[in-house]
Coordinates of C-alpha atoms in Angstrom, one line a residue:
X204 CA 5.5 -15.1 -1.8
X205 CA 3.9 -14.2 -5.1
X206 CA 5.4 -12.1 -7.7
X207 CA 2.9 -9.6 -8.0
X208 CA 0.0 -8.4 -5.1
X209 CA -1.9 -5.9 -4.0
X210 CA -0.9 -3.0 -2.3
X211 CA -2.4 -0.1 -0.7
X212 CA -0.3 3.5 -1.9
X213 CA -0.3 6.7 -0.8
X214 CA 1.1 8.7 -2.0
X215 CA 1.1 12.9 -2.0
X216 CA 2.7 15.1 -5.3
X217 CA 4.8 18.4 -5.0
X218 CA 1.8 20.4 -4.4
X219 CA 0.8 18.2 -1.2
X220 CA -2.1 16.0 -2.6
X221 CA -2.5 13.5 -1.3
X222 CA -4.3 10.6 -3.4
X223 CA -5.1 6.7 -2.4
X224 CA -4.8 3.5 -4.7
X225 CA -4.8 -0.4 -4.8
X226 CA -2.1 -0.2 -7.0
X227 CA 0.1 -3.9 -8.0
X228 CA 3.7 -4.4 -6.9
X229 CA 6.3 -6.3 -6.7
X230 CA 9.1 -7.3 -4.0
X231 CA 11.7 -5.0 -6.3
X232 CA 9.2 -2.0 -6.3
X233 CA 9.4 -1.6 -2.2
X234 CA 11.7 1.0 -0.7
X235 CA 14.6 0.4 1.6
X236 CA 14.0 -1.0 4.6
X237 CA 10.3 -1.1 4.3
X238 CA 9.5 -4.0 6.0
X239 CA 7.1 -7.7 4.5
X240 CA 4.0 -8.3 7.1
X241 CA 2.2 -11.3 6.4
X242 CA -1.6 -10.5 7.0
X243 CA -4.0 -13.3 7.2
X244 CA -7.3 -11.4 7.7
X245 CA -8.4 -7.7 8.5
X246 CA -11.0 -5.0 8.9
X247 CA -11.7 -1.8 7.4
X248 CA -14.1 1.0 9.6
X249 CA -16.4 3.4 8.2
X250 CA -14.3 5.6 9.8
X251 CA -11.1 4.3 8.7
X252 CA -11.8 5.3 4.9
X253 CA -12.8 9.2 5.7

């Protein structure tokens, strides 16, 4: 696995405002219990991004 990888990170602040960002992470950044998945290809439909 590369040292860093791109991830879509969805987070929510104390006021329950949601934010979405593409970010660089390392395996050490993952929370305990997360699952590593090898994805070869994917698509996103327009409605999925709304």
